[in-house]
Amino acid sequence: MEENKNLYSAVQPTNSLTIGNYLGAVKNFVALQNDYNCFYAIANMHAITVRQNPAELRRRTLELAALYIACGIDPEKCVLYVQSHVPAHAELCWVLNTFTYVGEMERMTQFKDKSRKHADNINMGLMDYPVLMAADILLYQTAYVPVGKDQTQHVEIARDIAQRFNNAYSPTFTVPECVYVKAGAKICDLLDPSKKMSKSAENANGSIFLSDDKDTVIRKFKRAVTDSEAVIKFDPENKPGVSNLLSIYSVFTDKSMAEAEADFAGKGYGDFKLAVGEAVADKLAPIQCEQARLLADKAYLDGVLKSGAERAAFTANKTLSKVYKKIGFYQN
Ligand code: AQP
């Protein structure tokens, strides 16, 4: 049998992306596009589980499309589309809800975190987020899901739901697996390295956004939390701040951790933080430039998203129709 090479991942257009989203996800999407059948979505349906400003959500959707392409995703090779343009996501989510237990959803770490952060709006969508994500993945008979470590629990539940459905009827869904980058699968907040770097962090100084200019990047790295030892070595347990900066530096410069450490042997934290900031800012500048160029050509971006949605819907509808048949929905 032919090897299944379908791959799915998505990013929410919730804010400007951080270097965490870039290193944990998007950079890897680019690397994988030559070897897999890639479906990359802009997850606007996930985004509304937290209240969004409508005009901003629309703008950020197009910005994310441009950013994907500016980072190196080729829309000819990959299926690049907006989640809400393919109704099968919502339709399969409804069916999968009936194969998911409330207790499982209540235990999800992201649900608990986001419920704390948005205590005034603990809506059903927030709780149902992992089921929609399972629908996203399973619609494309996905074998591989490249994500950051924070999404592991959600992919696990997608696997459970797929297996539950397959056991209840007959093999219908491919059971997906996570793929992580070797370095950068969890980039931490610069001000609190015990937390992951996040686009919607309360303090924006802990996150480096892909849209940050060079001065902002350098200023944020200068303020990054380190420790009092003045030794630059990779030791995530005892030196989380320094290790996070070393990870960022090594991935942005394509150097091994040993090479990254060697670059700073005998140097102080001031020089170290400046070098990390410069390495990051130098890589971001051409991406920002290309994103701006693409955003000036709305007709091109609209064309990419329209064709992407058609190609995505073709595959998604095949799976949905199989599911409807198995569960007994009358089709004429
Ligand atoms: N800090 C991180 N390190 C490595 N990977 C990360 N990802 C997120 N943060 C890090 C990965 O980025 C992809 C897209 O994430 P998302 O848009 O679905 O949202 P998220 O995981 O909820 O990320 P954020 O930045 O924290 O967004 P908000 O604040 O809006 O909720 C995923 O593959 C994720 O693993």
mmCIF file of C-alpha atoms and ligand atoms in Angstrom:
data_model
loop_
_atom_site.group_PDB
_atom_site.id
_atom_site.type_symbol
_atom_site.label_atom_id
_atom_site.label_comp_id
_atom_site.label_asym_id
_atom_site.label_seq_id
_atom_site.Cartn_x
_atom_site.Cartn_y
_atom_site.Cartn_z
ATOM 1 C CA MET A 1 0.000 0.000 0.000
ATOM 2 C CA GLU A 2 1.193 3.522 -0.735
ATOM 3 C CA GLU A 3 2.550 5.344 2.319
ATOM 4 C CA ASN A 4 0.164 7.984 3.668
ATOM 5 C CA LYS A 5 1.981 11.304 3.416
ATOM 6 C CA ASN A 6 -0.834 13.647 4.368
ATOM 7 C CA LEU A 7 0.123 16.322 6.824
ATOM 8 C CA TYR A 8 -2.056 18.955 8.509
ATOM 9 C CA SER A 9 -1.390 21.922 10.738
ATOM 10 C CA ALA A 10 -2.873 25.335 11.448
ATOM 11 C CA VAL A 11 -2.191 28.602 13.193
ATOM 12 C CA GLN A 12 -4.769 30.968 14.675
ATOM 13 C CA PRO A 13 -4.847 34.522 13.319
ATOM 14 C CA THR A 14 -5.172 35.806 16.885
ATOM 15 C CA ASN A 15 -2.358 38.324 16.973
ATOM 16 C CA SER A 16 0.945 38.829 15.286
ATOM 17 C CA LEU A 17 2.772 35.482 15.403
ATOM 18 C CA THR A 18 5.638 35.046 17.849
ATOM 19 C CA ILE A 19 9.003 33.451 17.211
ATOM 20 C CA GLY A 20 7.549 30.530 19.232
ATOM 21 C CA ASN A 21 4.901 29.942 16.558
ATOM 22 C CA TYR A 22 7.586 30.362 13.916
ATOM 23 C CA LEU A 23 10.187 28.004 15.382
ATOM 24 C CA GLY A 24 7.730 25.443 16.768
ATOM 25 C CA ALA A 25 5.490 25.346 13.722
ATOM 26 C CA VAL A 26 5.794 27.526 10.614
ATOM 27 C CA LYS A 27 9.534 27.033 9.966
ATOM 28 C CA ASN A 28 8.912 23.298 10.088
ATOM 29 C CA PHE A 29 5.913 23.604 7.728
ATOM 30 C CA VAL A 30 8.293 24.980 5.112
ATOM 31 C CA ALA A 31 10.814 22.192 5.615
ATOM 32 C CA LEU A 32 8.130 19.513 5.243
ATOM 33 C CA GLN A 33 6.402 20.823 2.131
ATOM 34 C CA ASN A 34 8.612 18.975 -0.361
ATOM 35 C CA ASP A 35 8.066 15.546 1.149
ATOM 36 C CA TYR A 36 4.407 15.537 2.236
ATOM 37 C CA ASN A 37 0.929 16.448 0.988
ATOM 38 C CA CYS A 38 0.556 19.472 3.215
ATOM 39 C CA PHE A 39 -2.673 21.143 4.312
ATOM 40 C CA TYR A 40 -1.988 24.395 6.174
ATOM 41 C CA ALA A 41 -4.934 26.320 7.578
ATOM 42 C CA ILE A 42 -5.576 29.717 9.078
ATOM 43 C CA ALA A 43 -7.633 28.689 12.077
ATOM 44 C CA ASN A 44 -10.120 31.548 12.376
ATOM 45 C CA MET A 45 -12.827 29.253 13.818
ATOM 46 C CA HIS A 46 -10.498 28.386 16.680
ATOM 47 C CA ALA A 47 -9.636 32.059 17.092
ATOM 48 C CA ILE A 48 -13.209 33.068 18.000
ATOM 49 C CA THR A 49 -13.173 30.828 21.090
ATOM 50 C CA VAL A 50 -11.673 33.970 22.628
ATOM 51 C CA ARG A 51 -13.493 37.226 21.810
ATOM 52 C CA GLN A 52 -11.935 38.919 18.750
ATOM 53 C CA ASN A 53 -12.343 42.328 17.206
ATOM 54 C CA PRO A 54 -14.010 41.491 13.826
ATOM 55 C CA ALA A 55 -12.077 44.005 11.707
ATOM 56 C CA GLU A 56 -8.825 42.892 13.290
ATOM 57 C CA LEU A 57 -9.615 39.204 12.779
ATOM 58 C CA ARG A 58 -10.283 39.845 9.076
ATOM 59 C CA ARG A 59 -7.034 41.808 8.714
ATOM 60 C CA ARG A 60 -4.973 39.253 10.617
ATOM 61 C CA THR A 61 -6.352 36.430 8.455
ATOM 62 C CA LEU A 62 -4.882 38.024 5.341
ATOM 63 C CA GLU A 63 -1.693 38.942 7.219
ATOM 64 C CA LEU A 64 -1.232 35.320 8.231
ATOM 65 C CA ALA A 65 -1.770 34.138 4.653
ATOM 66 C CA ALA A 66 0.929 36.573 3.527
ATOM 67 C CA LEU A 67 3.184 35.546 6.384
ATOM 68 C CA TYR A 68 2.940 31.841 5.572
ATOM 69 C CA ILE A 69 4.056 32.598 2.024
ATOM 70 C CA ALA A 70 6.714 35.096 3.141
ATOM 71 C CA CYS A 71 8.186 32.417 5.431
ATOM 72 C CA GLY A 72 8.582 30.125 2.423
ATOM 73 C CA ILE A 73 5.362 28.150 2.096
ATOM 74 C CA ASP A 74 4.660 27.554 -1.567
ATOM 75 C CA PRO A 75 0.885 27.686 -2.226
ATOM 76 C CA GLU A 76 1.370 25.604 -5.365
ATOM 77 C CA LYS A 77 2.847 22.743 -3.359
ATOM 78 C CA CYS A 78 0.687 23.083 -0.232
ATOM 79 C CA VAL A 79 -3.009 23.592 0.295
ATOM 80 C CA LEU A 80 -3.199 26.955 2.063
ATOM 81 C CA TYR A 81 -6.682 28.011 3.135
ATOM 82 C CA VAL A 82 -8.921 29.663 5.716
ATOM 83 C CA GLN A 83 -10.666 27.200 8.039
ATOM 84 C CA SER A 84 -14.111 28.845 7.838
ATOM 85 C CA HIS A 85 -14.029 28.575 4.020
ATOM 86 C CA VAL A 86 -14.393 24.788 4.350
ATOM 87 C CA PRO A 87 -17.701 24.078 6.134
ATOM 88 C CA ALA A 88 -16.755 20.403 6.592
ATOM 89 C CA HIS A 89 -14.689 21.421 9.651
ATOM 90 C CA ALA A 90 -17.775 22.513 11.570
ATOM 91 C CA GLU A 91 -19.835 19.609 10.233
ATOM 92 C CA LEU A 92 -17.379 16.907 11.277
ATOM 93 C CA CYS A 93 -16.838 18.634 14.619
ATOM 94 C CA TRP A 94 -20.539 18.171 15.393
ATOM 95 C CA VAL A 95 -20.376 14.443 14.721
ATOM 96 C CA LEU A 96 -17.153 14.036 16.713
ATOM 97 C CA ASN A 97 -18.737 15.842 19.655
ATOM 98 C CA THR A 98 -20.882 12.768 20.065
ATOM 99 C CA PHE A 99 -17.714 10.653 20.392
ATOM 100 C CA THR A 100 -16.096 12.885 23.031
ATOM 101 C CA TYR A 101 -16.753 13.003 26.759
ATOM 102 C CA VAL A 102 -17.250 16.211 28.698
ATOM 103 C CA GLY A 103 -14.819 15.011 31.391
ATOM 104 C CA GLU A 104 -12.053 14.648 28.788
ATOM 105 C CA MET A 105 -12.520 18.227 27.655
ATOM 106 C CA GLU A 106 -12.608 19.584 31.199
ATOM 107 C CA ARG A 107 -9.181 18.047 31.817
ATOM 108 C CA MET A 108 -7.461 19.766 28.880
ATOM 109 C CA THR A 109 -4.626 22.030 30.035
ATOM 110 C CA GLN A 110 -5.309 24.718 27.426
ATOM 111 C CA PHE A 111 -8.986 24.853 28.416
ATOM 112 C CA LYS A 112 -8.023 25.298 32.067
ATOM 113 C CA ASP A 113 -5.413 27.968 31.230
ATOM 114 C CA LYS A 114 -7.686 29.900 28.901
ATOM 115 C CA SER A 115 -10.626 29.635 31.314
ATOM 116 C CA ARG A 116 -8.458 31.306 33.956
ATOM 117 C CA LYS A 117 -7.326 33.978 31.496
ATOM 118 C CA HIS A 118 -10.851 34.660 30.166
ATOM 119 C CA ALA A 119 -12.957 33.978 33.241
ATOM 120 C CA ASP A 120 -15.740 36.240 31.913
ATOM 121 C CA ASN A 121 -16.151 34.174 28.737
ATOM 122 C CA ILE A 122 -15.788 30.431 29.364
ATOM 123 C CA ASN A 123 -17.833 29.537 26.307
ATOM 124 C CA MET A 124 -18.685 26.112 24.859
ATOM 125 C CA GLY A 125 -16.357 26.758 21.901
ATOM 126 C CA LEU A 126 -13.400 27.127 24.244
ATOM 127 C CA MET A 127 -14.182 23.769 25.748
ATOM 128 C CA ASP A 128 -14.856 22.212 22.342
ATOM 129 C CA TYR A 129 -11.596 23.507 20.839
ATOM 130 C CA PRO A 130 -9.897 20.069 20.866
ATOM 131 C CA VAL A 131 -12.852 18.434 19.082
ATOM 132 C CA LEU A 132 -12.752 21.038 16.319
ATOM 133 C CA MET A 133 -9.014 20.431 16.116
ATOM 134 C CA ALA A 134 -9.663 16.679 15.867
ATOM 135 C CA ALA A 135 -12.093 17.384 13.008
ATOM 136 C CA ASP A 136 -9.465 19.575 11.290
ATOM 137 C CA ILE A 137 -6.893 16.816 11.430
ATOM 138 C CA LEU A 138 -9.109 13.815 10.706
ATOM 139 C CA LEU A 139 -10.841 15.379 7.674
ATOM 140 C CA TYR A 140 -7.590 15.172 5.725
ATOM 141 C CA GLN A 141 -6.705 11.570 6.655
ATOM 142 C CA THR A 142 -3.676 13.143 8.258
ATOM 143 C CA ALA A 143 -0.742 10.924 9.161
ATOM 144 C CA TYR A 144 1.466 13.684 10.602
ATOM 145 C CA VAL A 145 0.762 16.857 12.562
ATOM 146 C CA PRO A 146 3.718 19.233 12.957
ATOM 147 C CA VAL A 147 3.027 21.293 16.093
ATOM 148 C CA GLY A 148 4.768 22.788 19.114
ATOM 149 C CA LYS A 149 4.882 20.734 22.325
ATOM 150 C CA ASP A 150 1.936 22.714 23.788
ATOM 151 C CA GLN A 151 -0.415 20.987 21.334
ATOM 152 C CA THR A 152 0.534 17.391 22.228
ATOM 153 C CA GLN A 153 -2.508 16.837 24.437
ATOM 154 C CA HIS A 154 -4.843 17.974 21.660
ATOM 155 C CA VAL A 155 -3.309 15.619 19.110
ATOM 156 C CA GLU A 156 -3.575 12.794 21.661
ATOM 157 C CA ILE A 157 -7.312 13.404 22.013
ATOM 158 C CA ALA A 158 -7.672 13.495 18.211
ATOM 159 C CA ARG A 159 -6.046 10.055 18.144
ATOM 160 C CA ASP A 160 -8.436 8.783 20.851
ATOM 161 C CA ILE A 161 -11.484 10.107 18.995
ATOM 162 C CA ALA A 162 -10.296 8.597 15.697
ATOM 163 C CA GLN A 163 -9.739 5.208 17.313
ATOM 164 C CA ARG A 164 -13.100 5.358 19.082
ATOM 165 C CA PHE A 165 -14.901 6.064 15.816
ATOM 166 C CA ASN A 166 -12.916 3.445 13.877
ATOM 167 C CA ASN A 167 -13.711 0.837 16.542
ATOM 168 C CA ALA A 168 -17.394 1.730 16.643
ATOM 169 C CA TYR A 169 -17.805 1.378 12.857
ATOM 170 C CA SER A 170 -14.871 0.333 10.660
ATOM 171 C CA PRO A 171 -11.559 2.005 9.780
ATOM 172 C CA THR A 172 -12.544 5.501 8.657
ATOM 173 C CA PHE A 173 -9.884 7.892 9.941
ATOM 174 C CA THR A 174 -6.110 7.725 9.784
ATOM 175 C CA VAL A 175 -4.787 7.901 13.343
ATOM 176 C CA PRO A 176 -2.422 10.911 13.334
ATOM 177 C CA GLU A 177 0.987 11.365 14.933
ATOM 178 C CA CYS A 178 2.738 14.542 16.143
ATOM 179 C CA VAL A 179 6.012 15.605 14.620
ATOM 180 C CA TYR A 180 8.188 18.043 16.544
ATOM 181 C CA VAL A 181 11.164 20.073 15.534
ATOM 182 C CA LYS A 182 14.439 18.932 17.135
ATOM 183 C CA ALA A 183 15.007 22.358 18.682
ATOM 184 C CA GLY A 184 12.411 25.070 19.244
ATOM 185 C CA ALA A 185 9.361 22.893 19.999
ATOM 186 C CA LYS A 186 8.831 24.964 23.140
ATOM 187 C CA ILE A 187 10.074 28.532 23.145
ATOM 188 C CA CYS A 188 9.534 30.224 26.501
ATOM 189 C CA ASP A 189 8.453 33.682 27.549
ATOM 190 C CA LEU A 190 11.476 36.002 27.860
ATOM 191 C CA LEU A 191 10.298 37.442 31.164
ATOM 192 C CA ASP A 192 9.006 34.186 32.649
ATOM 193 C CA PRO A 193 10.812 31.176 31.160
ATOM 194 C CA SER A 194 8.529 28.794 33.063
ATOM 195 C CA LYS A 195 5.748 29.754 30.589
ATOM 196 C CA LYS A 196 5.579 29.220 26.838
ATOM 197 C CA MET A 197 5.941 32.295 24.674
ATOM 198 C CA SER A 198 2.451 33.218 23.526
ATOM 199 C CA LYS A 199 0.901 35.649 21.052
ATOM 200 C CA SER A 200 -1.694 36.739 23.594
ATOM 201 C CA ALA A 201 0.606 36.982 26.623
ATOM 202 C CA GLU A 202 -0.410 39.604 29.169
ATOM 203 C CA ASN A 203 2.987 41.285 28.937
ATOM 204 C CA ALA A 204 4.030 41.759 25.292
ATOM 205 C CA ASN A 205 7.658 42.309 26.383
ATOM 206 C CA GLY A 206 8.005 38.578 27.029
ATOM 207 C CA SER A 207 7.152 37.691 23.414
ATOM 208 C CA ILE A 208 9.037 38.506 20.214
ATOM 209 C CA PHE A 209 6.530 39.070 17.431
ATOM 210 C CA LEU A 210 7.461 38.401 13.829
ATOM 211 C CA SER A 211 6.318 41.974 13.155
ATOM 212 C CA ASP A 212 8.698 43.542 15.729
ATOM 213 C CA ASP A 213 11.309 45.920 14.289
ATOM 214 C CA LYS A 214 15.012 45.545 15.088
ATOM 215 C CA ASP A 215 15.045 48.087 17.960
ATOM 216 C CA THR A 216 12.070 46.400 19.619
ATOM 217 C CA VAL A 217 13.617 42.949 19.244
ATOM 218 C CA ILE A 218 16.924 44.091 20.764
ATOM 219 C CA ARG A 219 15.161 45.968 23.592
ATOM 220 C CA LYS A 220 13.077 42.903 24.494
ATOM 221 C CA PHE A 221 16.083 40.562 24.492
ATOM 222 C CA LYS A 222 18.047 43.026 26.656
ATOM 223 C CA ARG A 223 15.342 42.712 29.298
ATOM 224 C CA ALA A 224 15.127 38.908 29.096
ATOM 225 C CA VAL A 225 15.352 37.122 32.440
ATOM 226 C CA THR A 226 18.579 35.123 32.933
ATOM 227 C CA ASP A 227 20.228 34.242 36.275
ATOM 228 C CA SER A 228 23.105 35.415 38.451
ATOM 229 C CA GLU A 229 25.710 32.850 37.388
ATOM 230 C CA ALA A 230 27.147 34.596 34.312
ATOM 231 C CA VAL A 231 27.740 31.246 32.580
ATOM 232 C CA ILE A 232 26.285 30.658 29.104
ATOM 233 C CA LYS A 233 25.446 26.984 28.837
ATOM 234 C CA PHE A 234 22.431 24.897 27.901
ATOM 235 C CA ASP A 235 20.858 23.553 31.084
ATOM 236 C CA PRO A 236 17.057 23.978 30.849
ATOM 237 C CA GLU A 237 16.432 22.689 34.366
ATOM 238 C CA ASN A 238 18.812 24.980 36.248
ATOM 239 C CA LYS A 239 19.195 27.813 33.745
ATOM 240 C CA PRO A 240 15.827 28.111 31.952
ATOM 241 C CA GLY A 241 16.256 31.724 30.816
ATOM 242 C CA VAL A 242 19.752 31.298 29.362
ATOM 243 C CA SER A 243 18.813 27.942 27.790
ATOM 244 C CA ASN A 244 15.772 29.488 26.119
ATOM 245 C CA LEU A 245 17.947 32.242 24.616
ATOM 246 C CA LEU A 246 20.506 29.671 23.457
ATOM 247 C CA SER A 247 17.756 27.616 21.788
ATOM 248 C CA ILE A 248 16.461 30.688 19.987
ATOM 249 C CA TYR A 249 19.978 31.633 18.883
ATOM 250 C CA SER A 250 20.865 28.147 17.700
ATOM 251 C CA VAL A 251 17.730 27.731 15.584
ATOM 252 C CA PHE A 252 17.848 31.218 14.108
ATOM 253 C CA THR A 253 21.525 30.814 13.148
ATOM 254 C CA ASP A 254 21.197 27.122 12.147
ATOM 255 C CA LYS A 255 23.997 26.246 14.582
ATOM 256 C CA SER A 256 24.153 23.216 16.862
ATOM 257 C CA MET A 257 23.831 23.827 20.588
ATOM 258 C CA ALA A 258 27.558 23.133 21.066
ATOM 259 C CA GLU A 259 28.403 25.727 18.392
ATOM 260 C CA ALA A 260 26.005 28.203 19.976
ATOM 261 C CA GLU A 261 27.612 27.723 23.404
ATOM 262 C CA ALA A 262 31.093 28.064 21.885
ATOM 263 C CA ASP A 263 30.144 31.425 20.321
ATOM 264 C CA PHE A 264 29.660 32.815 23.831
ATOM 265 C CA ALA A 265 32.473 31.150 25.762
ATOM 266 C CA GLY A 266 33.879 33.700 28.209
ATOM 267 C CA LYS A 267 31.330 36.374 27.201
ATOM 268 C CA GLY A 268 28.925 38.215 29.501
ATOM 269 C CA TYR A 269 25.131 38.207 29.431
ATOM 270 C CA GLY A 270 25.012 41.714 27.895
ATOM 271 C CA ASP A 271 26.909 40.643 24.757
ATOM 272 C CA PHE A 272 24.984 37.368 24.656
ATOM 273 C CA LYS A 273 21.542 39.011 24.684
ATOM 274 C CA LEU A 274 22.599 41.528 22.054
ATOM 275 C CA ALA A 275 23.889 38.774 19.750
ATOM 276 C CA VAL A 276 20.652 36.776 20.130
ATOM 277 C CA GLY A 277 18.605 39.910 19.381
ATOM 278 C CA GLU A 278 20.655 40.683 16.285
ATOM 279 C CA ALA A 279 20.455 37.130 14.962
ATOM 280 C CA VAL A 280 16.671 37.161 15.322
ATOM 281 C CA ALA A 281 16.143 40.661 13.909
ATOM 282 C CA ASP A 282 18.330 39.881 10.868
ATOM 283 C CA LYS A 283 16.210 36.832 10.027
ATOM 284 C CA LEU A 284 12.914 38.646 10.563
ATOM 285 C CA ALA A 285 13.693 41.640 8.337
ATOM 286 C CA PRO A 286 13.385 39.865 4.924
ATOM 287 C CA ILE A 287 10.234 38.026 6.069
ATOM 288 C CA GLN A 288 8.623 41.329 7.071
ATOM 289 C CA CYS A 289 9.602 42.883 3.765
ATOM 290 C CA GLU A 290 8.131 40.002 1.732
ATOM 291 C CA GLN A 291 4.958 39.959 3.840
ATOM 292 C CA ALA A 292 4.425 43.680 3.156
ATOM 293 C CA ARG A 293 4.939 43.118 -0.578
ATOM 294 C CA LEU A 294 2.372 40.306 -0.623
ATOM 295 C CA LEU A 295 -0.157 42.280 1.406
ATOM 296 C CA ALA A 296 -0.097 44.963 -1.250
ATOM 297 C CA ASP A 297 -1.414 42.352 -3.719
ATOM 298 C CA LYS A 298 -4.759 41.394 -2.217
ATOM 299 C CA ALA A 299 -6.022 39.879 -5.484
ATOM 300 C CA TYR A 300 -3.148 37.388 -5.458
ATOM 301 C CA LEU A 301 -3.755 36.405 -1.817
ATOM 302 C CA ASP A 302 -7.503 36.046 -2.409
ATOM 303 C CA GLY A 303 -6.764 33.800 -5.394
ATOM 304 C CA VAL A 304 -4.448 31.601 -3.314
ATOM 305 C CA LEU A 305 -7.038 31.247 -0.532
ATOM 306 C CA LYS A 306 -9.887 30.526 -2.940
ATOM 307 C CA SER A 307 -8.007 27.805 -4.736
ATOM 308 C CA GLY A 308 -6.764 26.448 -1.376
ATOM 309 C CA ALA A 309 -10.313 26.227 -0.007
ATOM 310 C CA GLU A 310 -11.489 24.360 -3.121
ATOM 311 C CA ARG A 311 -8.656 21.855 -2.892
ATOM 312 C CA ALA A 312 -9.146 21.411 0.865
ATOM 313 C CA ALA A 313 -12.918 20.961 0.488
ATOM 314 C CA PHE A 314 -12.413 18.247 -2.123
ATOM 315 C CA THR A 315 -10.489 16.040 0.334
ATOM 316 C CA ALA A 316 -12.500 17.074 3.402
ATOM 317 C CA ASN A 317 -15.860 16.323 1.778
ATOM 318 C CA LYS A 318 -14.767 12.829 0.818
ATOM 319 C CA THR A 319 -14.069 12.038 4.489
ATOM 320 C CA LEU A 320 -17.246 13.738 5.675
ATOM 321 C CA SER A 321 -19.394 11.807 3.256
ATOM 322 C CA LYS A 322 -17.842 8.519 4.465
ATOM 323 C CA VAL A 323 -18.599 9.516 8.057
ATOM 324 C CA TYR A 324 -22.194 10.472 7.286
ATOM 325 C CA LYS A 325 -22.719 7.138 5.573
ATOM 326 C CA LYS A 326 -21.308 5.159 8.484
ATOM 327 C CA ILE A 327 -23.319 6.917 11.164
ATOM 328 C CA GLY A 328 -26.548 6.509 9.208
ATOM 329 C CA PHE A 329 -27.275 9.984 7.864
ATOM 330 C CA TYR A 330 -29.668 9.604 4.938
ATOM 331 C CA GLN A 331 -27.981 10.809 1.737
ATOM 332 C CA ASN A 332 -29.780 11.143 -1.609
HETATM 333 N N1 AQP B 1 6.085 28.993 22.584
HETATM 334 C C1 AQP B 1 5.966 28.139 21.585
HETATM 335 N N2 AQP B 1 7.015 27.366 21.232
HETATM 336 C C2 AQP B 1 6.901 26.483 20.189
HETATM 337 N N3 AQP B 1 5.772 26.331 19.464
HETATM 338 C C3 AQP B 1 4.703 27.088 19.792
HETATM 339 N N4 AQP B 1 3.457 27.192 19.287
HETATM 340 C C4 AQP B 1 2.758 28.106 19.981
HETATM 341 N N5 AQP B 1 3.532 28.643 20.946
HETATM 342 C C5 AQP B 1 4.740 28.027 20.863
HETATM 343 C C6 AQP B 1 2.964 26.435 18.146
HETATM 344 O O1 AQP B 1 2.478 27.357 17.178
HETATM 345 C C7 AQP B 1 1.431 26.746 16.444
HETATM 346 C C8 AQP B 1 0.292 27.680 16.282
HETATM 347 O O2 AQP B 1 -0.263 28.022 17.517
HETATM 348 P P1 AQP B 1 -1.763 28.545 17.607
HETATM 349 O O3 AQP B 1 -1.937 29.737 16.780
HETATM 350 O O4 AQP B 1 -2.693 27.438 17.353
HETATM 351 O O5 AQP B 1 -1.943 28.967 19.053
HETATM 352 P P2 AQP B 1 -1.364 28.530 20.391
HETATM 353 O O6 AQP B 1 -0.710 27.181 20.393
HETATM 354 O O7 AQP B 1 -2.429 28.738 21.390
HETATM 355 O O8 AQP B 1 -0.219 29.616 20.444
HETATM 356 P P3 AQP B 1 -0.219 30.971 21.182
HETATM 357 O O9 AQP B 1 0.926 31.741 20.630
HETATM 358 O O10 AQP B 1 -0.196 30.744 22.650
HETATM 359 O O11 AQP B 1 -1.564 31.660 20.747
HETATM 360 P P4 AQP B 1 -2.685 32.289 21.666
HETATM 361 O O12 AQP B 1 -1.953 33.132 22.652
HETATM 362 O O13 AQP B 1 -3.545 33.071 20.732
HETATM 363 O O14 AQP B 1 -3.423 31.155 22.303
HETATM 364 C C9 AQP B 1 1.056 25.458 17.178
HETATM 365 O O15 AQP B 1 1.631 24.366 16.491
HETATM 366 C C10 AQP B 1 1.734 25.610 18.506
HETATM 367 O O16 AQP B 1 2.114 24.365 19.055
#
